[in-house]
PDB file of C-alpha atoms in Angstrom:
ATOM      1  CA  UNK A  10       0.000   0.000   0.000  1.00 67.00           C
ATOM      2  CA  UNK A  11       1.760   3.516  -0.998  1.00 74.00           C
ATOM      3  CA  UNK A  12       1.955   5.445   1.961  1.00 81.00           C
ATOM      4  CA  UNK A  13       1.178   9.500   2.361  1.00 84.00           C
ATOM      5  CA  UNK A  14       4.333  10.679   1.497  1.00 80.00           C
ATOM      6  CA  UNK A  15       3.797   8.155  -2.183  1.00 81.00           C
ATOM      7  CA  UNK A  16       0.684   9.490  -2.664  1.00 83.00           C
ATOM      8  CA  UNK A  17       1.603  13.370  -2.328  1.00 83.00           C
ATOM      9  CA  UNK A  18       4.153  12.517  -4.820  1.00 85.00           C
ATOM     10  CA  UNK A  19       1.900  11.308  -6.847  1.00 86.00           C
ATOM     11  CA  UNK A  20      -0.446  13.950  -6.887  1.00 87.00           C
ATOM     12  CA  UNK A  21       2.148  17.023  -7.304  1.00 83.00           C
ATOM     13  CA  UNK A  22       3.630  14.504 -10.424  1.00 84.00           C
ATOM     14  CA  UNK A  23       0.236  15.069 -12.149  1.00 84.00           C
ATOM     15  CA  UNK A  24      -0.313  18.120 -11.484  1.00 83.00           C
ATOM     16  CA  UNK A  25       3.159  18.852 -12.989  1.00 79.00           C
ATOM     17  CA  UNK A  26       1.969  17.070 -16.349  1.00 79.00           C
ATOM     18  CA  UNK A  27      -1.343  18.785 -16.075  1.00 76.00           C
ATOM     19  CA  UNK A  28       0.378  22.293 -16.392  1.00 76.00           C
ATOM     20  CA  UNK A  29       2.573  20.643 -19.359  1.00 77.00           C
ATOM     21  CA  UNK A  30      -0.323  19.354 -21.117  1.00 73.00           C
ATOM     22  CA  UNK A  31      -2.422  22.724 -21.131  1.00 76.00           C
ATOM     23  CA  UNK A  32       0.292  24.707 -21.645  1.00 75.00           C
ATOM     24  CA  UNK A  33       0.717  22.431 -25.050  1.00 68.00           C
ATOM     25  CA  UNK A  34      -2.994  22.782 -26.053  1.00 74.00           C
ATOM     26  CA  UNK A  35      -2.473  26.409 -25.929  1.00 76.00           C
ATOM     27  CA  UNK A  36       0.290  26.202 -27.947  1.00 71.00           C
ATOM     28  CA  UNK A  37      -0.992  23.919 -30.239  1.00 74.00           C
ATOM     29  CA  UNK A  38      -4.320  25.824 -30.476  1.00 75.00           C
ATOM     30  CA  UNK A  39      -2.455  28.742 -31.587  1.00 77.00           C
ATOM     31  CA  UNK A  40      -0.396  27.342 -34.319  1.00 80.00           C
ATOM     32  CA  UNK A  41      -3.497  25.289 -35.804  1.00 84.00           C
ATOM     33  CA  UNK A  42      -4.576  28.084 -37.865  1.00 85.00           C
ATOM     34  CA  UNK A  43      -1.933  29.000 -39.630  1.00 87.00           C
ATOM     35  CA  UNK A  44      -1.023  25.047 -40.156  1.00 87.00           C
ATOM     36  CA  UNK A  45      -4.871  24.260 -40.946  1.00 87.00           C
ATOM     37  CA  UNK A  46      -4.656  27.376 -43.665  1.00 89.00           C
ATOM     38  CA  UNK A  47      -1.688  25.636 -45.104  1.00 88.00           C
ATOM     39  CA  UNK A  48      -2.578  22.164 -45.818  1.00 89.00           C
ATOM     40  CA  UNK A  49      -5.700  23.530 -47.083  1.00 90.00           C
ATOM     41  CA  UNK A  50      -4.282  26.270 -49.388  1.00 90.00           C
ATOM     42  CA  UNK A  51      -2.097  23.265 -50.827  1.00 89.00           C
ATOM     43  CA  UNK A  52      -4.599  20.894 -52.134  1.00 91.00           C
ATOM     44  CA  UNK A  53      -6.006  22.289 -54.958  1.00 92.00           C
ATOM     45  CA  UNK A  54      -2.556  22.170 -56.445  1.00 91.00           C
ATOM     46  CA  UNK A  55      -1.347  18.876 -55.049  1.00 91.00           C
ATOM     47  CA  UNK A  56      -4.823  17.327 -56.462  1.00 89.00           C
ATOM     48  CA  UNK A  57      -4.779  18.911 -59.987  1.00 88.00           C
ATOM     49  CA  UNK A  58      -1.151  17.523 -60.433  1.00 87.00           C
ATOM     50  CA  UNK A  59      -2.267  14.266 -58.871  1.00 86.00           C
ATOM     51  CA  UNK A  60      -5.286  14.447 -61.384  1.00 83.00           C
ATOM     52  CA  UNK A  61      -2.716  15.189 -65.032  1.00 81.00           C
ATOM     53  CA  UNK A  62      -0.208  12.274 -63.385  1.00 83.00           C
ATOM     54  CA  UNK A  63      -3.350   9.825 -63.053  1.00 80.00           C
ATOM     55  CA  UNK A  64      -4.698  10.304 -66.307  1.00 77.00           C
ATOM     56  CA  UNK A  65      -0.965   9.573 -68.041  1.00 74.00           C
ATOM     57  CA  UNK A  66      -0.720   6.568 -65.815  1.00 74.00           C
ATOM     58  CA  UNK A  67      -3.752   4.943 -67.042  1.00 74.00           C
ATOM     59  CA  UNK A  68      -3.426   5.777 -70.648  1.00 73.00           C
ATOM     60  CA  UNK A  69       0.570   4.897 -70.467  1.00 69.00           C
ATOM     61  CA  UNK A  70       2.349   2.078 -72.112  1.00 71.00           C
ATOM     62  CA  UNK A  71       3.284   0.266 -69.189  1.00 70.00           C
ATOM     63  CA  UNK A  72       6.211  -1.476 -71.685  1.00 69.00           C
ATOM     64  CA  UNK A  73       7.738   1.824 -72.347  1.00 71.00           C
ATOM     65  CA  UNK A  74       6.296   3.854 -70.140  1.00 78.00           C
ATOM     66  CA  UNK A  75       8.364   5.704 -66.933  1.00 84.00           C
ATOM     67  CA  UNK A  76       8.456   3.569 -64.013  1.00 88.00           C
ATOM     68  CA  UNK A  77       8.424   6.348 -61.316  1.00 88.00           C
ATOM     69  CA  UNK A  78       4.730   6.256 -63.157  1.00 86.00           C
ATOM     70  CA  UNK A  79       3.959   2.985 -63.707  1.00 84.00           C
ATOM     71  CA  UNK A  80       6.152   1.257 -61.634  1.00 86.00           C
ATOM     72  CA  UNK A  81       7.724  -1.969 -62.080  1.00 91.00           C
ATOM     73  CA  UNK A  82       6.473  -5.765 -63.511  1.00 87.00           C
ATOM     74  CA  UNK A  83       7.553  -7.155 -60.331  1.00 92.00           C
ATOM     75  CA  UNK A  84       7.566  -5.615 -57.186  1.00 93.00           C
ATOM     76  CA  UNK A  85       9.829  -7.560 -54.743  1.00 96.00           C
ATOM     77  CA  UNK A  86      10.102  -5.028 -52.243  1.00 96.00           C
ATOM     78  CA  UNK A  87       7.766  -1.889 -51.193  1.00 97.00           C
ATOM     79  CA  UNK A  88       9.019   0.956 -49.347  1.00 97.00           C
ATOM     80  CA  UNK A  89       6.781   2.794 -46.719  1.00 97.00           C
ATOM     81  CA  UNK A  90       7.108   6.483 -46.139  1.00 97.00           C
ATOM     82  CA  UNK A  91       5.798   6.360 -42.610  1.00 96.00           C
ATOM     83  CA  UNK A  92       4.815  10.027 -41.100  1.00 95.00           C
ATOM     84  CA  UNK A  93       4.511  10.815 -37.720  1.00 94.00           C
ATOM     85  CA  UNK A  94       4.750  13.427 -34.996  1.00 91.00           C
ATOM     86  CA  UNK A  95       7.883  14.395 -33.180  1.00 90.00           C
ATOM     87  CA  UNK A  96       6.297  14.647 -30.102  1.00 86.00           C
ATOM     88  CA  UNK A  97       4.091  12.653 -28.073  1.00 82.00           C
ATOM     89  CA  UNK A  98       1.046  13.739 -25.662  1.00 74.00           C
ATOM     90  CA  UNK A  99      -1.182  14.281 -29.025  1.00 83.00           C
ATOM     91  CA  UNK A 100      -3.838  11.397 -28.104  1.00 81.00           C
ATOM     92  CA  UNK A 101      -4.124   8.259 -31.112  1.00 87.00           C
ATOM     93  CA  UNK A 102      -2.362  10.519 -33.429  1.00 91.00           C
ATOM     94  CA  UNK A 103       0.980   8.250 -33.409  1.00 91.00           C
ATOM     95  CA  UNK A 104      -0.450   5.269 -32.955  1.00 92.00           C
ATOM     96  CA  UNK A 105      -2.899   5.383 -35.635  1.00 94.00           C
ATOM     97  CA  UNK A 106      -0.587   5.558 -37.977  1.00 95.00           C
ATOM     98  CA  UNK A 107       1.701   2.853 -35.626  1.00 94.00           C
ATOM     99  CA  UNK A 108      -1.201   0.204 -36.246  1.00 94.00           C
ATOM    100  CA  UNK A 109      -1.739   0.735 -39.831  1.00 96.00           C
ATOM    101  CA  UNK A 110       1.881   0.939 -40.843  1.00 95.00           C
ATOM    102  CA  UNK A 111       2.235  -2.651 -39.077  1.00 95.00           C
ATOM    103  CA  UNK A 112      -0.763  -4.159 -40.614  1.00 96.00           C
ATOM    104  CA  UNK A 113       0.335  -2.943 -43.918  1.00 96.00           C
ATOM    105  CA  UNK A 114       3.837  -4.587 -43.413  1.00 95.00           C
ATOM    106  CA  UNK A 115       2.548  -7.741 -42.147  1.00 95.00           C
ATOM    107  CA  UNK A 116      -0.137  -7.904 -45.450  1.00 96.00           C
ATOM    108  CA  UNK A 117       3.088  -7.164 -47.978  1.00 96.00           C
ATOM    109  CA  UNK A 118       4.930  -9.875 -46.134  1.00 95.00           C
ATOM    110  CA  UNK A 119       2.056 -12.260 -46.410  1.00 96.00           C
ATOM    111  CA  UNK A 120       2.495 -11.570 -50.108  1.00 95.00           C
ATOM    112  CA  UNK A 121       5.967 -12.172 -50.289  1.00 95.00           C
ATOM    113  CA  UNK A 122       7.316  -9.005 -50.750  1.00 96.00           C
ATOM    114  CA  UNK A 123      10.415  -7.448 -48.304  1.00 96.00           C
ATOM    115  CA  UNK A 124       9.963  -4.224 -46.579  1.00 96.00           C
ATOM    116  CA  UNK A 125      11.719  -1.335 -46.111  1.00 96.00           C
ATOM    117  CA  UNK A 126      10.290   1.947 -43.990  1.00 96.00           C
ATOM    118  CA  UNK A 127      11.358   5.607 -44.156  1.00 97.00           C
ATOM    119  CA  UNK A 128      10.354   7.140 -40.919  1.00 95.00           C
ATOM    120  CA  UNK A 129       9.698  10.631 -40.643  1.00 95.00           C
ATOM    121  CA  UNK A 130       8.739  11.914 -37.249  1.00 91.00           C
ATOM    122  CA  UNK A 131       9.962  10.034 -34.181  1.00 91.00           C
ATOM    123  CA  UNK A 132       7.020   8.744 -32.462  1.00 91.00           C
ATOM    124  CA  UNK A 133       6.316   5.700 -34.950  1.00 86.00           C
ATOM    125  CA  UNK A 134       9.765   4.620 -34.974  1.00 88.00           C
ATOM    126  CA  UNK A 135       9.402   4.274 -31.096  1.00 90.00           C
ATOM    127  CA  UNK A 136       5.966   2.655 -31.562  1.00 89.00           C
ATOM    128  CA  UNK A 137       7.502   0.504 -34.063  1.00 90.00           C
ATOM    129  CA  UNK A 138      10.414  -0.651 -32.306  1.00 87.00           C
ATOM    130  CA  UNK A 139      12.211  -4.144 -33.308  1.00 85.00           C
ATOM    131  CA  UNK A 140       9.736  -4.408 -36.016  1.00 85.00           C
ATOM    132  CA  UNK A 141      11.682  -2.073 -37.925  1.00 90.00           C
ATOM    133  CA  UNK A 142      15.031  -2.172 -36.826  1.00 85.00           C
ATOM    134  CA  UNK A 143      16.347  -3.921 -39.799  1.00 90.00           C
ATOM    135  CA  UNK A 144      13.864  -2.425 -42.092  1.00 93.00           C
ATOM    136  CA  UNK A 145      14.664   1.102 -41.928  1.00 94.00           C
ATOM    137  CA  UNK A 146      15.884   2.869 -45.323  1.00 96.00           C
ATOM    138  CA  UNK A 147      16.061   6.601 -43.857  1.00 94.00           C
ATOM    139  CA  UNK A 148      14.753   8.021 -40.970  1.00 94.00           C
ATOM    140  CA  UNK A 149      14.427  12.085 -40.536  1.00 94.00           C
ATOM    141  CA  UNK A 150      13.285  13.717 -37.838  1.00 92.00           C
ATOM    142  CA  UNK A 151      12.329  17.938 -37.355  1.00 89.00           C
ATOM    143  CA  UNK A 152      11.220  18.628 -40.503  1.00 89.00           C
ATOM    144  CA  UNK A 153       7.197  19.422 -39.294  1.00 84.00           C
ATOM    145  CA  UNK A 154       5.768  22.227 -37.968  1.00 76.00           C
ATOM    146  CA  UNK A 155       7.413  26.016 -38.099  1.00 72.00           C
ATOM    147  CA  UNK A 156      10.265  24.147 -39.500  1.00 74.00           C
ATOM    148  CA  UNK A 157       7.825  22.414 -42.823  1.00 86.00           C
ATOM    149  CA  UNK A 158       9.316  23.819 -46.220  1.00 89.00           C
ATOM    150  CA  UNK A 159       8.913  22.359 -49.605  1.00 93.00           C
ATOM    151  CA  UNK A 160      12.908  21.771 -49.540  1.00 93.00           C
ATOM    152  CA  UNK A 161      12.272  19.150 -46.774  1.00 92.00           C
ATOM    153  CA  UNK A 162       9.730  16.831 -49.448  1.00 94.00           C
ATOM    154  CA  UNK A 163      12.341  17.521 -52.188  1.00 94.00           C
ATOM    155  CA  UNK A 164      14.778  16.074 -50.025  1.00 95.00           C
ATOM    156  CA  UNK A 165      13.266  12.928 -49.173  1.00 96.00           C
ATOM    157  CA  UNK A 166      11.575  13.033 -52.484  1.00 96.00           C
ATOM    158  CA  UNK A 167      15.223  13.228 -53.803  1.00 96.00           C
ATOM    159  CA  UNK A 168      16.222  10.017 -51.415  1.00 96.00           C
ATOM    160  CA  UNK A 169      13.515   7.592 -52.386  1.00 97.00           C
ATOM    161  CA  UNK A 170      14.184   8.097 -56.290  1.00 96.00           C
ATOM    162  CA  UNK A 171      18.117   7.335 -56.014  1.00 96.00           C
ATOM    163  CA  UNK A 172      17.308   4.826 -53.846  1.00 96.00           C
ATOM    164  CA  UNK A 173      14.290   3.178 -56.333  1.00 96.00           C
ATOM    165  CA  UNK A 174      16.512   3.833 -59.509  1.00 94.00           C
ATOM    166  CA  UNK A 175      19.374   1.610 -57.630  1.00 95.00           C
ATOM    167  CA  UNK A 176      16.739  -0.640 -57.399  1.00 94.00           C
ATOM    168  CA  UNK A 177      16.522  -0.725 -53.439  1.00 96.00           C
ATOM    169  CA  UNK A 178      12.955  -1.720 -53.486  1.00 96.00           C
ATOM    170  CA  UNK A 179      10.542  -1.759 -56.757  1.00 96.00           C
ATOM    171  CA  UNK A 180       7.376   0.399 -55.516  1.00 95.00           C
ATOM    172  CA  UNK A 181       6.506   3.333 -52.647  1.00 97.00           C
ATOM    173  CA  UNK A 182       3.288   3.982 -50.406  1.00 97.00           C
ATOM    174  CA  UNK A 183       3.244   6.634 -48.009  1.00 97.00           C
ATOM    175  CA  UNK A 184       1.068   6.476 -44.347  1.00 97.00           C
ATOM    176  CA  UNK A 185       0.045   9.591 -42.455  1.00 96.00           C
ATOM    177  CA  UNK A 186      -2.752  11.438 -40.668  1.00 95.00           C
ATOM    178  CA  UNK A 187      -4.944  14.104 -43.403  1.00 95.00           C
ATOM    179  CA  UNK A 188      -6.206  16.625 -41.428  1.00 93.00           C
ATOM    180  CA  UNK A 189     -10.084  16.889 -41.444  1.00 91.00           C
ATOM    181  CA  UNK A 190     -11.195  19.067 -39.093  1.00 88.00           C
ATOM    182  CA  UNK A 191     -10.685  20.269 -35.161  1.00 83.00           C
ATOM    183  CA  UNK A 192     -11.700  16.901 -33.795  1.00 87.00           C
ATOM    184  CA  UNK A 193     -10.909  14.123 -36.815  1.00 90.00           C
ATOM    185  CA  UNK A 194      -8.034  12.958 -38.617  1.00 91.00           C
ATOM    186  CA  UNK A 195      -8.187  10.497 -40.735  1.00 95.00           C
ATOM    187  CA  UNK A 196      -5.502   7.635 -41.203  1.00 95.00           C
ATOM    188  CA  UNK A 197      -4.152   8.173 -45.019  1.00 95.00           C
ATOM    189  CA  UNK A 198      -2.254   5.143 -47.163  1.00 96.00           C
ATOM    190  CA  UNK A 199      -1.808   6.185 -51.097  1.00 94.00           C
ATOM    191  CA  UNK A 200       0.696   4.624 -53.679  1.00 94.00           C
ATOM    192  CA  UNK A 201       3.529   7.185 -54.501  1.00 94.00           C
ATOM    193  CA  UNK A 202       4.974   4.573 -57.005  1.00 93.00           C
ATOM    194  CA  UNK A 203       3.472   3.734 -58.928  1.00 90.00           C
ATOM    195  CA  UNK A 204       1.104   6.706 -59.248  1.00 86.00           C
ATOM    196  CA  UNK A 205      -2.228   6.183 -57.606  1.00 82.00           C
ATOM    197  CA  UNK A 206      -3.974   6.004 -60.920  1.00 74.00           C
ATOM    198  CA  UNK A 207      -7.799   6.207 -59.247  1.00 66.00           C
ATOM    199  CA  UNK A 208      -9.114   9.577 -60.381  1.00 51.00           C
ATOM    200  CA  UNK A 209     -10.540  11.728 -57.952  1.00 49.00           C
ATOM    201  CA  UNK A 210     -14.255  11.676 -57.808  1.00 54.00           C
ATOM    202  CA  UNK A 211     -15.902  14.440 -60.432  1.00 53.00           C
ATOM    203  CA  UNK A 212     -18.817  16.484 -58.914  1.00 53.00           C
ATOM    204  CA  UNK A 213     -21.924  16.179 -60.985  1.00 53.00           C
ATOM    205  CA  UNK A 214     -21.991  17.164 -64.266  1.00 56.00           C
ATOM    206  CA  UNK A 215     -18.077  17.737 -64.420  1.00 58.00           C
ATOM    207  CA  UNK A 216     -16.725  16.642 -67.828  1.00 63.00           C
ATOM    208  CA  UNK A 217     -13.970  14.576 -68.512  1.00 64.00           C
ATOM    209  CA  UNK A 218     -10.966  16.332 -68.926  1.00 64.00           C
ATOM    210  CA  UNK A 219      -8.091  15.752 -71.978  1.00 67.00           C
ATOM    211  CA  UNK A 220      -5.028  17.336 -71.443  1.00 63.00           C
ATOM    212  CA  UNK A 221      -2.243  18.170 -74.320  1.00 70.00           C
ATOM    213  CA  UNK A 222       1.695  18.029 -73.346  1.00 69.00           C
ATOM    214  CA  UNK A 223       3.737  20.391 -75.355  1.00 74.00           C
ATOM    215  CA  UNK A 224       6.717  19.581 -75.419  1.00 72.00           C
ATOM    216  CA  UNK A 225       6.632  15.655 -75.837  1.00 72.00           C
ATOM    217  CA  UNK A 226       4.764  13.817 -73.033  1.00 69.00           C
ATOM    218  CA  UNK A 227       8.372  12.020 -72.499  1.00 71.00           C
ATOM    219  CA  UNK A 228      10.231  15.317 -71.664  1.00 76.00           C
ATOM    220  CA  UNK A 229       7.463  16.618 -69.873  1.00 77.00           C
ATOM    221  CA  UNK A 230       7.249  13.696 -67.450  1.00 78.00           C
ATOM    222  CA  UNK A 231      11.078  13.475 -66.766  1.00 80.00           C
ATOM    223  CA  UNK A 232      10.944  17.073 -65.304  1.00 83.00           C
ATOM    224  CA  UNK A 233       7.031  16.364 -63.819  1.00 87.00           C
ATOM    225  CA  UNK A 234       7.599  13.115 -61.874  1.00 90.00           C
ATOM    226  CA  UNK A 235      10.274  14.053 -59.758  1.00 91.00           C
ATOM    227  CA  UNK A 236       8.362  17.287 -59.162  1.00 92.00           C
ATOM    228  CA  UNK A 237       4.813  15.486 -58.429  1.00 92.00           C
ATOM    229  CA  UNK A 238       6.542  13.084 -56.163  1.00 94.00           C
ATOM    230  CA  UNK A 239       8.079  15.774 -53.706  1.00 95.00           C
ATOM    231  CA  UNK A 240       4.471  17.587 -54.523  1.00 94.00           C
ATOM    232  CA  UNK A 241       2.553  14.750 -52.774  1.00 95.00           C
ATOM    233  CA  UNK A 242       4.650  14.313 -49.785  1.00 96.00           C
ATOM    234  CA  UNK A 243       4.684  17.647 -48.956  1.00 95.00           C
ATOM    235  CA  UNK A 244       1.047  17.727 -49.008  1.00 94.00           C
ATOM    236  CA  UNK A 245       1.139  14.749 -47.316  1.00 95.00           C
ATOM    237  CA  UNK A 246       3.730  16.892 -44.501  1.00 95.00           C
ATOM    238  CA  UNK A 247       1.344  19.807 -44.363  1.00 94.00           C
ATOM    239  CA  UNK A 248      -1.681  17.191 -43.428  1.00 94.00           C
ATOM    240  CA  UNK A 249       0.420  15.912 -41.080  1.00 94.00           C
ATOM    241  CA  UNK A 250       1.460  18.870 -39.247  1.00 91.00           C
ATOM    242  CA  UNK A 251      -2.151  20.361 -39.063  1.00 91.00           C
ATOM    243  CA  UNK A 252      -3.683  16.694 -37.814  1.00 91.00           C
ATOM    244  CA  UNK A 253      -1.152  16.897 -35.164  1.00 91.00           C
ATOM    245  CA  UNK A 254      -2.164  20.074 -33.960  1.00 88.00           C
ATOM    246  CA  UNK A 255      -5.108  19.512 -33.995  1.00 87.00           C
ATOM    247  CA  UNK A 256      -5.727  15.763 -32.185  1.00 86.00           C
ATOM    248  CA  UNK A 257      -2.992  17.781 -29.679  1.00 80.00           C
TER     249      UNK A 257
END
C-alpha cells in the first residue's frame, strides 16, 4: 500500500503534467490556424497535379512507359514512407498511424514481398520498435511544424528516387494522418509509385478532362515526376502537421 508521502508525490507529479499538457494545447491551439490554412491552401494544387499524373498513368504504355509512373512488372520489395509526430502527448495521433503501418507490413509480407520503412517523425519509430530495426531505409526527424518547407519533401523526395533507380525496393506507399477538421483525422495510405492512378471523384456534371503536353509527353514527365513526387509528400507533410495540432 503507498503510503502518504507516495501518494503526495503522486499527486504534485500530475499536477506537474497537467500544467505541461495545457500549456501544449495552448500552444498547439495557436499554431493550428496557420497550419490548418496551409494544408488547405495546398490541395487544390497537389490534387490537380495528382489528377494530369493519373490520367498519363492509365493511358501509359506500361512497356515503355516511366516507371516512377507505372512502376515496375515485379515488385519484390515496397518501401513505406511512414509520417509521424515528433512529439508525443497528441492522443491516437501516433499510434494510428503505428497500427496501420504494421498491418500494412505484415499484409506485404504475407504476399511475399520485403519491406523497407522511411520514418519521418519520431514517435512511430518508437511505436515501431524491433519491427523495424532492420527495415529502416532513412529516418528524418524535425522537418514538421514552423520548421515544414517544400525543400524538406524535395529532399526525401530526392532520397527515395536514387534509392528506387538503384533498385533498393521496386514500388513506394506513403502512411500519415490528413487533417479533417478540429476533432478528426483520418488515417491516409496512397501509392507514390506507382502513381495512384484512381481519379478523384468528379462532382456532378463535371466533364472529362483531356489534357495536351507540349513539349513531348516524355520530356514533360522526366521534369514532372520528380516534381509530383516531392508535390505529394509535402502535401502529405502539411496534413500531417495540421492533424497533429489539432488531435494535440
Amino acid at each position: 500500500m503507498p503510503n502518504l508521502k507516495d501518494l503526495k508525490t503522486r499527486i504534485n507529479s500530475v499536477t506537474s503534467t497537467q500544467k505541461i499538457t495545457s500549456a501544449m494545447k495552448m500552444v498547439a491551439a495557436a499554431k493550428l490556424r496557420r497550419a490548418q490554412e496551409a494544408a488547405e491552401s495546398g490541395r487544390p494544387y497537389a490534387t490537380r497535379m495528382q489528377a494530369v499524373i493519373a490520367s498519363l498513368a492509365a493511358k501509359a504504355d506500361k512497356s515503355s512507359a516511366s516507371e516512377l509512373l507505372v512502376g515496375r512488372a515485379v515488385i519484390k520489395t515496397h518501401l513505406l514512407v511512414i509520417v509521424s509526430a515528433d512529439k508525443g502527448l497528441c492522443g491516437g495521433f501516433n499510434g494510428s498511424v503505428a497500427r496501420l503501418a504494421k498491418q500494412e507490413m505484415n499484409r506485404l509480407e504475407a504476399e511475399g514481398k520485403s519491406v523497407q520503412v522511411y520514418i519521418v517523425g519520431r514517435k512511430a519509430a518508437d511505436a515501431l520498435g524491433g519491427a523495424i530495426a532492420d527495415r529502416t531505409f532513412a529516418r528524418v526527424e524535425g522537418v514538421q511544424g514552423t520548421n515544414l518547407g517544400f525543400e524538406s519533401a524535395g529532399e526525401i523526395a530526392s532520397k527515395i528516387i536514387i534509392g528506387f533507380e538503384e533498385g533498393q525496393f521496386d514500388a513506394v506507399s506513403i502512411i500519415f494522418n490528413r487533417f479533417v477538421n478540429a476533432i478528426t483525422q483520418e488515417v491516409t495510405h496512397t501509392s507514390l509509385i506507382p502513381v495512384q492512378i484512381d481519379p478523384p471523384e468528379k462532382e456532378a456534371g463535371e466533364a472529362e478532362i483531356f489534357y495536351d503536353y507540349e513539349p513531348e509527353e516524355a520530356e514533360i514527365l522526366s521534369a514532372l515526376l520528380p516534381r509530383n513526387l516531392s508535390t505529394q509528400i509535402f502535401s502529405a507533410l502539411l496534413e500531417s502537421s495540421a492533424a497533429e495540432l489539432a488531435a494535440r
